[in-house]
Amino acid sequence: MSRSMISVPEGRRPALTLLMLVLLSACGPANVVVEGTFPEPLMEPLPLTMGIWYNEDFANHEFFDEAKSREESSWIVKTGAAQVQMWDKLLEGMFVDLVHMKGRPGPGQMNQVVDAVLIPHVVELQYAIPAHTNVKVYEIWMRYRFEMVTPGGKPITEWTMSSYGKTPTAFMQSDKGAVNLAAVMALRDAGANFATNFTRVPAVQEWLQQKWQKPARKKTAAKVSP
Amino acid sequence: MNRTALRCLLLIIVFSTSSACVTSNVDQMVFNEPTEGIGDSSVVILGRRHASDYETEPDFIECVGDHIASRDKSITVIGELEFINALYPWFEPRTAPLRPSDIDKLLLQEPVAMKMAELKTEYMIWIDGSTERGDSAGSMTCAIGPGGGGCFGFGTWSDDANYEAAIWDFTDRTEVGRVSTSATGQSYMPAVIVPIPIIAPVQGTACDGIANQLLEFLSSEY
C-alpha cells in the first residue's frame, strides 16, 4: 500500500477535517434561515371564524439568488417557517377564531366549518445589501398574493400586497445577520399592512357587509312576523 | 519581559485608549417645559424609519434612553422594542403617527387607548437621523507569511452624525419641543505591524448631546 505524501498525526485528523469543512463552507452560497419573534396585534378581533391554508410553496418558501460575478456570493433566504409563525400570530389576533384547514378548500375536500379561508402566496422577494447599492442599509422587499375563498373553494376575492423591511449596517454584524433582521422587518411590515388594510380591500368590505347584514335581516324578519 | 517589549505594550495601550477629537453642536427649541419633571409618568424614545437611504440606528435610540435613565432614576424610559411590540402594528414605519394629531385617531381603538393608559406615556420622543461615514484617505497593506504577519500604512476617515428629536406631549397631543445635534470627527488608523485605531466617538458624542438636552426638558434635577 502506498503512503500519502503528507502524513497527519491521528489526533489532528478530526481538527484538520473540521478546518477543511469550514474553509469549504465559505465557498457555498450564503444561507439565511429567517428567525425572529413576532408580537400579537393589538386590535379588536373581527367576529369571524377564518380558515387558513398554507400551501407547500408558502410553508417552505425560499429565495435563491445566484451570484453574478466571482466577487459576489449566492444567497439562499429561507422565509417559510418565519412566514407561518408570523401569519399564525397575526391572524390569531385579528379574528375571533382561526382554523388551520386540513386541505386546500375545493369540491370534495372535507374541511372544518369556517366563514372564509385565506390562502397566502409569496409572489416575489427581492433583497439588496450594501455591496449592491452602496447604501448603508440591507433591504428585503416582498410581494404577496392573497386568495380568499369559501370553505367549498369558491373564490371570494384575491388581492396583492407588498412589504418592505430594512436594517442599518452595524458594527460586528454579519451580512447574514443583517439580511435576517431585514427579513423580520419585512414580515412585520407585511403583518402591519395586512392588519390595517384587510377591511379596506373593496371586495372584502363588500363581503363583510353582506355577511354582517344577513343575520341582522333575519332578526328583523323574526321581530316583524307575528 | 524585556524593556523593548514593555515599551511596545505601553505604546499599544496608549494608542488604543486614546481617541480622536469630535466637534459637536446642539440646538434646542422648547415650549411648555414641565417645571417639576414628568412625575410618575413614562417617556418613550422612538426612531424614525421612513427614509429610504438611511435608518435611525436602534443602538442610538437605546443609548439616548440609557443616558436619560441613568442620570435621573425617577424617569421611566420605555424601551423602543418593548413599546413597538406592545403596540404592534401601530408604530411600524408604515403605520407610525407622523403628527401629534394622528394620536387621536389611534386612540379611537379601545385596545390601543387601554395599552397607552397602562404604559402611562406622557412624552413621546421621535429621533430622526443617522451617522454617516464621510471622506476617507490613506492606504494600508497587510501581509502574512511563514514567519508571521503584519500591516503597514495609514488610514483616516471622517464621520458625521446628525439627529433631530421631536418631543410630543401625549396628553395635549402637541409638539412641545425640538432638539437637534450634529457631531463630526476624524478617525485615524496608523499601522506599523499592528494597526492602531484612534476612533472619534462621533455617535457617542451626539448621543450625550441630545440626551443631556432632553434631560433638561424632562428632569426636575437638571
CSV table of C-alpha atoms in Angstrom, one decimal:
chain,number,residue,atom,x,y,z
A,1,MET,CA,0.0,0.0,0.0
A,2,SER,CA,1.4,3.4,-0.9
A,3,ARG,CA,1.7,6.1,1.7
A,4,SER,CA,0.5,9.6,1.2
A,5,MET,CA,3.0,12.4,0.7
A,6,ILE,CA,1.7,14.4,3.7
A,7,SER,CA,1.2,12.4,6.9
A,8,VAL,CA,-1.1,13.8,9.6
A,9,PRO,CA,-0.9,12.5,13.1
A,10,GLU,CA,-4.0,10.5,14.1
A,11,GLY,CA,-5.1,13.0,16.8
A,12,ARG,CA,-5.0,16.0,14.5
A,13,ARG,CA,-7.1,14.4,11.7
A,14,PRO,CA,-10.5,15.5,13.1
A,15,ALA,CA,-9.3,19.1,13.6
A,16,LEU,CA,-7.9,19.2,10.0
A,17,THR,CA,-11.1,17.7,8.6
A,18,LEU,CA,-13.1,20.4,10.5
A,19,LEU,CA,-10.8,23.1,9.2
A,20,MET,CA,-11.2,21.9,5.6
A,21,LEU,CA,-15.0,21.8,6.1
A,22,VAL,CA,-15.0,25.4,7.5
A,23,LEU,CA,-12.9,26.5,4.5
A,24,LEU,CA,-15.1,24.7,2.0
A,25,SER,CA,-18.3,26.1,3.6
A,26,ALA,CA,-17.0,29.6,2.8
A,27,CYS,CA,-17.3,28.7,-0.9
A,28,GLY,CA,-21.0,27.8,-0.8
A,29,PRO,CA,-24.0,30.2,-1.0
A,30,ALA,CA,-24.8,32.4,2.0
A,31,ASN,CA,-27.7,30.5,3.6
A,32,VAL,CA,-30.1,32.5,5.8
A,33,VAL,CA,-32.9,30.7,7.6
A,34,VAL,CA,-35.1,33.6,8.8
A,35,GLU,CA,-35.7,33.5,12.5
A,36,GLY,CA,-37.4,36.1,14.7
A,37,THR,CA,-40.2,36.7,17.2
A,38,PHE,CA,-43.4,38.4,16.2
A,39,PRO,CA,-45.8,40.2,18.5
A,40,GLU,CA,-49.6,39.7,18.7
A,41,PRO,CA,-51.6,42.5,17.1
A,42,LEU,CA,-53.2,45.0,19.5
A,43,MET,CA,-56.7,45.3,18.0
A,44,GLU,CA,-60.3,44.3,18.5
A,45,PRO,CA,-60.6,40.9,16.7
A,46,LEU,CA,-63.1,40.7,13.9
A,47,PRO,CA,-66.1,38.5,14.7
A,48,LEU,CA,-65.2,35.9,12.1
A,49,THR,CA,-64.1,32.3,12.1
A,50,MET,CA,-61.3,32.5,9.5
A,51,GLY,CA,-59.6,29.5,8.0
A,52,ILE,CA,-56.1,29.5,6.8
A,53,TRP,CA,-54.4,27.2,4.3
A,54,TYR,CA,-50.6,27.4,3.8
A,55,ASN,CA,-49.6,25.5,0.7
A,56,GLU,CA,-46.2,23.7,0.4
A,57,ASP,CA,-44.6,26.6,-1.6
A,58,PHE,CA,-45.6,29.1,1.1
A,59,ALA,CA,-44.7,27.0,4.2
A,60,ASN,CA,-41.3,26.1,2.7
A,61,HIS,CA,-40.7,29.4,0.9
A,62,GLU,CA,-37.1,30.1,0.0
A,63,PHE,CA,-35.5,32.6,-2.3
A,64,PHE,CA,-32.3,31.7,-4.3
A,65,ASP,CA,-30.2,34.4,-5.9
A,66,GLU,CA,-27.2,33.2,-7.9
A,67,ALA,CA,-24.0,35.2,-7.8
A,68,LYS,CA,-23.5,37.3,-11.0
A,69,SER,CA,-19.7,37.6,-10.6
A,70,ARG,CA,-16.9,35.9,-8.7
A,71,GLU,CA,-16.7,38.7,-6.2
A,72,GLU,CA,-20.4,38.2,-5.2
A,73,SER,CA,-21.8,35.2,-3.3
A,74,SER,CA,-25.0,33.4,-4.0
A,75,TRP,CA,-27.8,33.8,-1.5
A,76,ILE,CA,-30.5,31.4,-0.2
A,77,VAL,CA,-33.0,33.1,2.1
A,78,LYS,CA,-35.5,30.7,3.7
A,79,THR,CA,-38.5,32.5,5.0
A,80,GLY,CA,-41.1,29.7,5.1
A,81,ALA,CA,-41.0,28.8,8.8
A,82,ALA,CA,-40.9,32.5,9.8
A,83,GLN,CA,-43.8,33.3,7.4
A,84,VAL,CA,-46.0,30.6,9.0
A,85,GLN,CA,-45.0,31.8,12.5
A,86,MET,CA,-45.8,35.5,11.8
A,87,TRP,CA,-49.1,34.9,9.9
A,88,ASP,CA,-50.4,32.5,12.6
A,89,LYS,CA,-49.7,35.0,15.3
A,90,LEU,CA,-51.2,37.9,13.4
A,91,LEU,CA,-54.4,36.1,12.2
A,92,GLU,CA,-55.0,34.7,15.7
A,93,GLY,CA,-55.1,38.2,17.0
A,94,MET,CA,-57.1,39.6,14.1
A,95,PHE,CA,-60.0,37.2,14.1
A,96,VAL,CA,-62.1,35.7,16.9
A,97,ASP,CA,-61.2,32.2,15.7
A,98,LEU,CA,-58.5,31.0,13.4
A,99,VAL,CA,-58.7,27.5,12.0
A,100,HIS,CA,-56.0,25.6,10.1
A,101,MET,CA,-57.6,23.8,7.2
A,102,LYS,CA,-57.0,20.1,6.7
A,103,GLY,CA,-56.6,20.6,3.0
A,104,ARG,CA,-56.9,23.2,0.3
A,105,PRO,CA,-60.6,24.2,0.1
A,106,GLY,CA,-62.2,22.7,-3.0
A,107,PRO,CA,-65.0,20.5,-4.2
A,108,GLY,CA,-64.9,17.2,-2.3
A,109,GLN,CA,-62.4,18.3,0.3
A,110,MET,CA,-63.7,17.7,3.8
A,111,ASN,CA,-62.8,20.7,5.9
A,112,GLN,CA,-63.8,22.5,9.1
A,113,VAL,CA,-66.7,24.9,9.1
A,114,VAL,CA,-65.4,28.5,8.7
A,115,ASP,CA,-66.6,31.8,7.3
A,116,ALA,CA,-63.9,32.0,4.7
A,117,VAL,CA,-60.4,30.7,4.0
A,118,LEU,CA,-57.3,32.8,3.4
A,119,ILE,CA,-54.6,31.3,1.1
A,120,PRO,CA,-51.4,33.5,1.1
A,121,HIS,CA,-48.7,33.2,-1.6
A,122,VAL,CA,-45.3,34.9,-1.8
A,123,VAL,CA,-45.1,36.1,-5.4
A,124,GLU,CA,-41.8,37.8,-5.3
A,125,LEU,CA,-38.9,38.5,-3.0
A,126,GLN,CA,-36.0,40.9,-3.7
A,127,TYR,CA,-33.1,41.8,-1.5
A,128,ALA,CA,-30.3,44.4,-1.5
A,129,ILE,CA,-27.1,44.5,0.5
A,130,PRO,CA,-24.7,47.5,0.8
A,131,ALA,CA,-22.3,45.8,-1.6
A,132,HIS,CA,-25.1,46.1,-4.3
A,133,THR,CA,-26.3,49.6,-3.6
A,134,ASN,CA,-23.5,51.5,-1.8
A,135,VAL,CA,-26.3,52.5,0.7
A,136,LYS,CA,-25.7,51.6,4.3
A,137,VAL,CA,-28.9,49.5,4.6
A,138,TYR,CA,-29.9,45.9,4.0
A,139,GLU,CA,-33.3,45.7,2.4
A,140,ILE,CA,-35.9,43.0,1.7
A,141,TRP,CA,-39.0,43.5,-0.4
A,142,MET,CA,-41.8,41.0,-0.7
A,143,ARG,CA,-44.9,40.9,-2.7
A,144,TYR,CA,-47.8,38.7,-1.6
A,145,ARG,CA,-51.0,37.5,-3.2
A,146,PHE,CA,-53.9,36.6,-1.1
A,147,GLU,CA,-56.8,34.4,-2.1
A,148,MET,CA,-59.9,34.5,0.0
A,149,VAL,CA,-62.3,31.6,-0.8
A,150,THR,CA,-65.4,30.0,0.7
A,151,PRO,CA,-64.9,26.7,2.6
A,152,GLY,CA,-66.0,25.0,-0.6
A,153,GLY,CA,-63.2,26.6,-2.6
A,154,LYS,CA,-65.4,29.2,-4.4
A,155,PRO,CA,-63.3,32.4,-4.9
A,156,ILE,CA,-64.5,35.4,-2.9
A,157,THR,CA,-61.7,37.7,-3.9
A,158,GLU,CA,-57.9,38.0,-4.4
A,159,TRP,CA,-55.5,40.9,-4.0
A,160,THR,CA,-51.8,41.7,-3.8
A,161,MET,CA,-49.9,43.4,-1.1
A,162,SER,CA,-46.3,44.4,-0.7
A,163,SER,CA,-44.0,44.7,2.3
A,164,TYR,CA,-40.6,46.2,2.9
A,165,GLY,CA,-38.0,45.8,5.6
A,166,LYS,CA,-34.6,47.4,6.1
A,167,THR,CA,-31.9,47.4,8.7
A,168,PRO,CA,-28.9,49.6,9.0
A,169,THR,CA,-25.3,48.3,8.9
A,170,ALA,CA,-23.9,47.8,12.3
A,171,PHE,CA,-20.5,47.2,13.8
A,172,MET,CA,-19.7,43.4,14.1
A,173,GLN,CA,-22.9,42.5,12.3
A,174,SER,CA,-22.6,39.9,9.5
A,175,ASP,CA,-24.4,40.2,6.2
A,176,LYS,CA,-26.4,37.1,7.1
A,177,GLY,CA,-27.5,38.6,10.4
A,178,ALA,CA,-28.5,41.8,8.8
A,179,VAL,CA,-30.4,40.1,6.0
A,180,ASN,CA,-32.2,38.1,8.6
A,181,LEU,CA,-33.1,41.2,10.5
A,182,ALA,CA,-34.3,42.9,7.3
A,183,ALA,CA,-36.5,39.9,6.5
A,184,VAL,CA,-38.0,40.0,10.0
A,185,MET,CA,-38.7,43.7,9.5
A,186,ALA,CA,-40.3,42.9,6.1
A,187,LEU,CA,-42.5,40.3,7.8
A,188,ARG,CA,-43.6,42.7,10.5
A,189,ASP,CA,-44.4,45.2,7.8
A,190,ALA,CA,-46.4,42.6,5.9
A,191,GLY,CA,-48.4,41.9,9.1
A,192,ALA,CA,-48.9,45.7,9.7
A,193,ASN,CA,-50.0,46.2,6.1
A,194,PHE,CA,-52.5,43.3,6.2
A,195,ALA,CA,-53.9,44.1,9.7
A,196,THR,CA,-54.5,47.8,8.9
A,197,ASN,CA,-55.8,47.3,5.3
A,198,PHE,CA,-57.7,44.0,5.4
A,199,THR,CA,-61.1,45.5,5.9
A,200,ARG,CA,-60.4,48.3,3.3
A,201,VAL,CA,-60.0,45.8,0.4
A,202,PRO,CA,-63.1,46.7,-1.6
A,203,ALA,CA,-64.2,43.1,-2.2
A,204,VAL,CA,-63.6,42.1,1.4
A,205,GLN,CA,-65.5,45.2,2.6
A,206,GLU,CA,-68.4,44.1,0.4
A,207,TRP,CA,-68.3,40.5,1.6
A,208,LEU,CA,-68.2,41.7,5.2
A,209,GLN,CA,-71.2,43.9,4.7
A,210,GLN,CA,-73.2,41.1,3.2
A,211,LYS,CA,-72.1,38.7,5.9
A,212,TRP,CA,-73.0,41.0,8.8
A,213,GLN,CA,-76.2,42.2,7.2
A,214,LYS,CA,-77.7,38.7,6.7
A,215,PRO,CA,-78.1,37.9,10.4
A,216,ALA,CA,-79.4,41.4,11.1
A,217,ARG,CA,-82.1,41.0,8.4
A,218,LYS,CA,-83.1,37.6,9.8
A,219,LYS,CA,-83.5,39.1,13.3
A,220,THR,CA,-85.6,42.0,11.9
A,221,ALA,CA,-87.8,39.5,10.0
A,222,ALA,CA,-88.3,37.4,13.1
A,223,LYS,CA,-89.4,40.5,15.0
A,224,VAL,CA,-91.8,41.6,12.3
A,225,SER,CA,-93.5,38.2,11.9
A,226,PRO,CA,-96.4,37.6,14.3
B,1,MET,CA,9.6,40.7,29.9
B,2,ASN,CA,12.4,42.8,28.4
B,3,ARG,CA,12.3,46.6,28.2
B,4,THR,CA,11.6,46.9,24.4
B,5,ALA,CA,8.6,44.6,24.7
B,6,LEU,CA,7.3,46.6,27.6
B,7,ARG,CA,7.6,49.8,25.7
B,8,CYS,CA,5.8,48.4,22.7
B,9,LEU,CA,3.0,47.2,25.0
B,10,LEU,CA,2.8,50.6,26.7
B,11,LEU,CA,2.6,52.3,23.3
B,12,ILE,CA,-0.2,50.0,22.2
B,13,ILE,CA,-2.1,50.7,25.4
B,14,VAL,CA,-1.7,54.5,25.0
B,15,PHE,CA,-2.8,54.4,21.3
B,16,SER,CA,-5.7,52.1,21.9
B,17,THR,CA,-7.1,54.1,24.9
B,18,SER,CA,-6.7,57.4,23.1
B,19,SER,CA,-9.5,58.7,20.9
B,20,ALA,CA,-9.7,61.4,18.2
B,21,CYS,CA,-11.4,64.7,18.6
B,22,VAL,CA,-15.1,65.4,17.9
B,23,THR,CA,-16.8,68.7,17.3
B,24,SER,CA,-20.4,68.8,18.5
B,25,ASN,CA,-23.2,71.3,18.2
B,26,VAL,CA,-26.6,71.2,19.9
B,27,ASP,CA,-29.7,73.4,19.2
B,28,GLN,CA,-32.9,73.3,21.0
B,29,MET,CA,-36.4,74.9,20.8
B,30,VAL,CA,-38.7,74.0,23.7
B,31,PHE,CA,-42.1,75.2,24.7
B,32,ASN,CA,-44.3,74.1,27.7
B,33,GLU,CA,-41.4,72.6,29.7
B,34,PRO,CA,-42.7,70.6,32.7
B,35,THR,CA,-41.4,72.6,35.7
B,36,GLU,CA,-41.4,69.7,38.1
B,37,GLY,CA,-40.3,66.9,35.8
B,38,ILE,CA,-42.6,64.2,34.5
B,39,GLY,CA,-43.5,62.7,37.8
B,40,ASP,CA,-44.5,59.0,37.7
B,41,SER,CA,-45.3,59.1,34.0
B,42,SER,CA,-43.1,57.5,31.5
B,43,VAL,CA,-41.4,58.6,28.3
B,44,VAL,CA,-40.8,56.6,25.2
B,45,ILE,CA,-38.0,57.3,22.7
B,46,LEU,CA,-38.6,56.0,19.2
B,47,GLY,CA,-36.5,56.1,16.0
B,48,ARG,CA,-38.0,57.4,12.7
B,49,ARG,CA,-37.5,54.9,9.9
B,50,HIS,CA,-39.2,56.4,6.9
B,51,ALA,CA,-36.3,57.5,4.8
B,52,SER,CA,-35.1,55.1,2.1
B,53,ASP,CA,-31.4,55.9,2.2
B,54,TYR,CA,-30.7,55.8,5.9
B,55,GLU,CA,-32.2,54.5,9.1
B,56,THR,CA,-32.1,55.9,12.6
B,57,GLU,CA,-29.9,53.3,14.4
B,58,PRO,CA,-31.7,51.3,17.1
B,59,ASP,CA,-28.5,51.4,19.2
B,60,PHE,CA,-28.5,55.2,19.1
B,61,ILE,CA,-32.1,55.2,20.5
B,62,GLU,CA,-31.0,52.8,23.2
B,63,CYS,CA,-28.0,55.0,24.0
B,64,VAL,CA,-30.2,58.1,24.5
B,65,GLY,CA,-32.7,56.2,26.6
B,66,ASP,CA,-29.9,54.7,28.8
B,67,HIS,CA,-28.3,58.1,29.2
B,68,ILE,CA,-31.5,59.7,30.4
B,69,ALA,CA,-32.5,56.8,32.7
B,70,SER,CA,-29.0,56.6,34.3
B,71,ARG,CA,-28.8,60.3,35.0
B,72,ASP,CA,-32.3,60.7,36.5
B,73,LYS,CA,-33.5,57.5,38.1
B,74,SER,CA,-37.0,58.9,38.6
B,75,ILE,CA,-37.6,58.9,34.8
B,76,THR,CA,-39.1,55.7,33.4
B,77,VAL,CA,-37.9,55.3,29.8
B,78,ILE,CA,-39.8,52.6,28.0
B,79,GLY,CA,-37.6,50.5,25.6
B,80,GLU,CA,-38.2,51.1,21.9
B,81,LEU,CA,-38.7,47.5,21.0
B,82,GLU,CA,-40.9,46.8,24.1
B,83,PHE,CA,-43.1,49.7,23.1
B,84,ILE,CA,-43.5,48.9,19.4
B,85,ASN,CA,-44.1,45.3,20.2
B,86,ALA,CA,-46.7,46.1,22.8
B,87,LEU,CA,-48.5,48.4,20.3
B,88,TYR,CA,-48.0,46.3,17.2
B,89,PRO,CA,-48.9,47.1,14.4
B,90,TRP,CA,-49.5,50.8,15.1
B,91,PHE,CA,-45.9,52.0,15.4
B,92,GLU,CA,-44.3,50.2,12.5
B,93,PRO,CA,-42.6,52.5,9.9
B,94,ARG,CA,-45.7,52.1,7.7
B,95,THR,CA,-48.3,53.0,10.4
B,96,ALA,CA,-46.5,55.2,12.9
B,97,PRO,CA,-48.1,58.6,13.5
B,98,LEU,CA,-46.4,61.4,11.7
B,99,ARG,CA,-48.1,64.3,13.5
B,100,PRO,CA,-49.2,64.6,17.2
B,101,SER,CA,-52.8,65.0,16.0
B,102,ASP,CA,-52.6,61.4,14.5
B,103,ILE,CA,-52.6,60.1,18.1
B,104,ASP,CA,-56.3,60.9,18.4
B,105,LYS,CA,-57.1,58.6,15.5
B,106,LEU,CA,-55.0,55.9,17.1
B,107,LEU,CA,-56.7,56.3,20.5
B,108,LEU,CA,-60.1,55.7,18.9
B,109,GLN,CA,-59.2,52.0,19.1
B,110,GLU,CA,-60.0,50.8,22.6
B,111,PRO,CA,-57.2,48.3,23.0
B,112,VAL,CA,-54.6,50.9,21.9
B,113,ALA,CA,-56.1,53.5,24.3
B,114,MET,CA,-56.0,51.0,27.2
B,115,LYS,CA,-52.4,50.0,26.5
B,116,MET,CA,-51.3,53.6,26.3
B,117,ALA,CA,-53.0,54.3,29.7
B,118,GLU,CA,-51.3,51.2,31.2
B,119,LEU,CA,-47.9,52.4,30.0
B,120,LYS,CA,-48.6,55.9,31.4
B,121,THR,CA,-46.8,57.5,28.4
B,122,GLU,CA,-46.6,61.3,29.0
B,123,TYR,CA,-44.0,62.2,26.4
B,124,MET,CA,-43.1,60.5,23.1
B,125,ILE,CA,-39.8,61.5,21.6
B,126,TRP,CA,-39.1,60.8,17.9
B,127,ILE,CA,-35.5,60.8,16.9
B,128,ASP,CA,-34.6,61.1,13.2
B,129,GLY,CA,-31.1,61.0,11.8
B,130,SER,CA,-28.0,58.8,11.3
B,131,THR,CA,-24.3,58.7,11.5
B,132,GLU,CA,-22.6,58.7,8.1
B,133,ARG,CA,-19.1,57.8,7.0
B,134,GLY,CA,-17.6,60.8,5.1
B,135,ASP,CA,-14.4,61.2,3.2
B,136,SER,CA,-11.6,58.6,3.7
B,137,ALA,CA,-8.0,58.7,2.7
B,138,GLY,CA,-4.8,56.7,3.0
B,139,SER,CA,-3.9,53.1,2.3
B,140,MET,CA,-2.8,50.1,4.3
B,141,THR,CA,-1.1,46.8,3.2
B,142,CYS,CA,-1.3,43.7,5.2
B,143,ALA,CA,0.8,40.6,4.6
B,144,ILE,CA,1.1,37.1,6.1
B,145,GLY,CA,4.0,34.7,5.7
B,146,PRO,CA,5.5,31.7,7.4
B,147,GLY,CA,7.4,33.9,9.8
B,148,GLY,CA,4.4,35.9,10.8
B,149,GLY,CA,2.3,38.8,9.5
B,150,GLY,CA,1.7,42.5,9.8
B,151,CYS,CA,0.3,45.7,8.4
B,152,PHE,CA,1.9,48.9,7.2
B,153,GLY,CA,0.2,52.1,6.2
B,154,PHE,CA,-2.1,54.9,7.4
B,155,GLY,CA,-5.8,55.4,7.0
B,156,THR,CA,-8.1,58.3,8.0
B,157,TRP,CA,-11.8,58.9,7.7
B,158,SER,CA,-14.4,61.3,9.0
B,159,ASP,CA,-17.8,60.6,10.5
B,160,ASP,CA,-20.8,62.9,10.6
B,161,ALA,CA,-23.8,62.5,12.9
B,162,ASN,CA,-27.0,64.5,12.5
B,163,TYR,CA,-30.0,63.8,14.7
B,164,GLU,CA,-33.2,65.7,15.5
B,165,ALA,CA,-35.6,64.9,18.3
B,166,ALA,CA,-39.2,66.0,18.3
B,167,ILE,CA,-40.9,65.9,21.7
B,168,TRP,CA,-44.6,65.2,21.7
B,169,ASP,CA,-46.8,65.8,24.7
B,170,PHE,CA,-49.1,62.8,24.8
B,171,THR,CA,-51.8,64.4,26.9
B,172,ASP,CA,-52.2,67.6,24.9
B,173,ARG,CA,-51.4,65.9,21.5
B,174,THR,CA,-48.9,68.7,20.7
B,175,GLU,CA,-45.3,69.0,19.8
B,176,VAL,CA,-43.6,70.8,22.8
B,177,GLY,CA,-40.0,70.9,21.7
B,178,ARG,CA,-37.4,70.0,19.2
B,179,VAL,CA,-33.7,69.3,19.9
B,180,SER,CA,-31.1,68.8,17.2
B,181,THR,CA,-27.5,67.8,17.4
B,182,SER,CA,-24.7,67.4,14.9
B,183,ALA,CA,-21.2,66.0,15.6
B,184,THR,CA,-18.3,65.5,13.3
B,185,GLY,CA,-14.9,63.8,14.0
B,186,GLN,CA,-11.9,62.5,12.2
B,187,SER,CA,-10.6,59.0,13.0
B,188,TYR,CA,-7.1,57.7,12.3
B,189,MET,CA,-5.6,54.3,11.9
B,190,PRO,CA,-1.8,54.1,11.7
B,191,ALA,CA,-0.3,50.6,11.2
B,192,VAL,CA,3.3,49.6,11.9
B,193,ILE,CA,3.0,45.8,12.1
B,194,VAL,CA,-0.2,46.2,14.3
B,195,PRO,CA,-3.0,48.6,13.2
B,196,ILE,CA,-3.8,51.0,16.0
B,197,PRO,CA,-7.3,52.5,15.6
B,198,ILE,CA,-7.8,56.0,17.1
B,199,ILE,CA,-11.6,56.3,16.7
B,200,ALA,CA,-13.5,59.5,17.1
B,201,PRO,CA,-16.6,58.7,19.2
B,202,VAL,CA,-19.0,60.7,16.9
B,203,GLN,CA,-22.2,58.8,17.6
B,204,GLY,CA,-21.5,58.6,21.3
B,205,THR,CA,-21.0,62.4,21.5
B,206,ALA,CA,-24.2,63.0,19.5
B,207,CYS,CA,-26.0,60.7,21.9
B,208,ASP,CA,-24.7,62.5,25.0
B,209,GLY,CA,-25.5,65.9,23.5
B,210,ILE,CA,-29.1,65.1,22.6
B,211,ALA,CA,-29.7,63.1,25.8
B,212,ASN,CA,-28.4,66.0,28.0
B,213,GLN,CA,-30.8,68.4,26.3
B,214,LEU,CA,-33.7,66.0,26.7
B,215,LEU,CA,-32.8,65.6,30.4
B,216,GLU,CA,-33.1,69.4,30.8
B,217,PHE,CA,-36.6,69.1,29.5
B,218,LEU,CA,-37.8,66.0,31.3
B,219,SER,CA,-36.0,66.1,34.6
B,220,SER,CA,-36.6,68.4,37.6
B,221,GLU,CA,-33.0,67.9,38.7
B,222,TYR,CA,-31.4,69.4,35.6
